[in-house]
Amino acid sequence: MTIERDPAPHFSEFSHPERLVTADWLEERLGKPGLVVVESDEDVLLYETGHIRTAVKIDWHTDLNDPVTRDYINGEEFAELMSRSGIARDTTVVIYGDKTNWWAAYALWVFTLFGHEDVRLMDGGRAKWEADGREYTLEVPTPTPTEYPIIERDDSVIRAFRDDVLTHLGNPLIDVRSPEEYSGERTSAPAYPEEGALRAGHIPSAQSVPWSKAVAEDGTFRPLDELNAIYREGAGLKNGDQVVAYCRIGERSSHTWFVLNYLMGFENVRNYDGSWTEWGSLVAVPITVGTEPGDVPSR
Amino acid sequence: MSEQQIPSQLAEIRDDFLGLELRDRLQLLLEFANELPELPDRYRDHPDLFERVEECQSPVFIFIEVENDVVHMFATAPPEAPTTRGFASILAQGLSGLSSKEVLELSDDYPQSLGLAKAVSPLRLRGMTGMLARAKRQIRFKSVA
């Protein structure tokens, strides 16, 4: 690890406290060699209205997704993106963003597909930074390009494809969408555009835990005892479980993947990024409607 | 509708975008976002008149005024949603001053002609398409009423 971890005591109860930094920690280290700050937002222009000093922008649509195939960029494209962002393979990357780090967690998940070792979230994201009254700048950095190695994306560990989900049925599934999407009233979050799933509902047996339950009022992650109440007591997750999380296109569930994996210590968590826009349009896969999880279909 | 029939103010906006590199198109969109005018006093306290554009991820509300067959579009969206503000501002500037007929005859695909799909992604651009569709619907409704 290039830069020492944030020793903030309230992180120490998490299974991977090195994955989080506070705004204080970050502000003190801005500009430090070996550290690159990345902003990743829902709104593609938000960075341009002001961002944390030295931060570069990585957009989930235009940088991380392949423009043609519904998939992520490949190893060459990731290396190119890292190089122009001034990120070397051993750089400490701290990601933050709007909407309680929703998209920041997504970017972190994609970084992890490429095995970038030291990538962290700034707890609370933009909202917390602003609430603290901290500064933004309009100055866009011009990073020195790096020699980032071409690493093949590894989809086998933290990513689930539709066939993996079918095989997984019978193991815990967490549906992190809104209650309206889960029950089948809508195919996208309230007040969000409908994004083309032909059927509404959820994958049978999935527990409904909207992603935002993991964050407190101020946008930071909840303490471990509250997370345990939500995911263990509430959704029935147990040590050793294999878990698949999904949402609509895989972004909100990256946030839950982060929580289960790095804060709560579940070691076998995958994000099904095809999520509802794929499952809700697949031919002949089982779907449950209503507020109950429903039974695993017999095969 | 053919090329020649696009009202000149909308054609100018389109040509301004198309004349720029991708990165600069985002900057121009940001300029539009910053130019979105405040609501005039007569509408400031009338949220009831405004229609939410559900196709947009961020809360944006639009209201179309038609007086003597001259269209005026008003919109309000929060500062933390600059892309949505930019879309609203383009339409507010592009549609205001046109006749109802000119707006209704405008291609529904006008947002796709600005060369923004690559800069902001096609999915986000849907928000602007939704906004235009709702603007047209309000005009149709008002011309019947």
Short mmCIF file of C-alpha atoms in Angstrom, two decimals, chain A residues 41-49 57 59-62 67 84 98-99 103 140 186 190-196 248-249, chain B residues 23 26-27 29-30 33-34 52-59 79-84 86 117-121 123-124 126:
data_model
loop_
_atom_site.label_atom_id
_atom_site.label_comp_id
_atom_site.label_asym_id
_atom_site.label_seq_id
_atom_site.Cartn_x
_atom_site.Cartn_y
_atom_site.Cartn_z
CA ASP A 41 -20.82 10.96 -10.31
CA GLU A 42 -24.25 10.25 -11.63
CA ASP A 43 -24.28 13.69 -13.25
CA VAL A 44 -21.62 13.84 -15.96
CA LEU A 45 -21.15 17.61 -15.51
CA LEU A 46 -21.04 17.84 -11.72
CA TYR A 47 -17.24 17.59 -11.57
CA GLU A 48 -17.03 20.59 -13.89
CA THR A 49 -19.03 22.73 -11.47
CA LYS A 57 -12.98 12.67 -13.18
CA ASP A 59 -17.42 8.79 -15.64
CA TRP A 60 -19.22 5.46 -15.43
CA HIS A 61 -20.93 5.84 -18.80
CA THR A 62 -18.27 7.41 -20.94
CA PRO A 67 -19.50 2.07 -25.96
CA ARG A 84 -4.25 9.53 -18.58
CA ASP A 98 -22.50 12.36 -5.59
CA LYS A 99 -25.55 10.44 -4.34
CA TRP A 103 -21.32 5.82 -8.51
CA VAL A 140 -8.68 20.57 -13.77
CA ARG A 186 -42.09 -0.21 -11.40
CA PRO A 190 -39.29 6.17 -8.32
CA ALA A 191 -38.62 9.36 -10.28
CA TYR A 192 -36.03 7.63 -12.44
CA PRO A 193 -36.58 6.86 -16.10
CA GLU A 194 -37.94 3.46 -16.95
CA GLU A 195 -35.02 1.63 -18.46
CA GLY A 196 -36.46 -1.01 -20.62
CA ARG A 248 -31.24 -2.30 -12.11
CA ILE A 249 -27.94 -1.96 -13.94
CA ARG B 23 -14.80 17.60 -24.37
CA LEU B 26 -19.52 19.29 -22.25
CA GLN B 27 -18.21 22.75 -21.42
CA LEU B 29 -23.50 22.25 -21.96
CA LEU B 30 -22.21 23.56 -18.65
CA ALA B 33 -26.61 24.99 -17.36
CA ASN B 34 -25.28 28.19 -15.83
CA ARG B 52 -42.02 16.99 -13.46
CA VAL B 53 -39.95 15.46 -16.24
CA GLU B 54 -39.92 11.82 -15.14
CA GLU B 55 -37.45 10.83 -17.85
CA CYS B 56 -34.73 12.81 -16.08
CA GLN B 57 -32.80 11.30 -13.20
CA SER B 58 -32.73 14.60 -11.35
CA PRO B 59 -35.74 16.63 -10.32
CA PRO B 79 -27.57 23.12 -9.07
CA GLU B 80 -26.31 19.62 -8.28
CA ALA B 81 -27.89 18.44 -11.51
CA PRO B 82 -25.97 20.50 -14.08
CA THR B 83 -26.55 18.11 -16.98
CA THR B 84 -30.30 18.30 -16.52
CA GLY B 86 -28.12 22.23 -19.36
CA ALA B 117 -24.67 11.15 -27.14
CA LYS B 118 -20.97 10.31 -26.85
CA ALA B 119 -20.21 13.13 -24.44
CA VAL B 120 -22.97 12.40 -21.95
CA SER B 121 -24.12 8.90 -23.05
CA LEU B 123 -29.04 7.00 -21.68
CA ARG B 124 -28.63 10.45 -20.11
CA ARG B 126 -33.09 10.44 -22.96
#
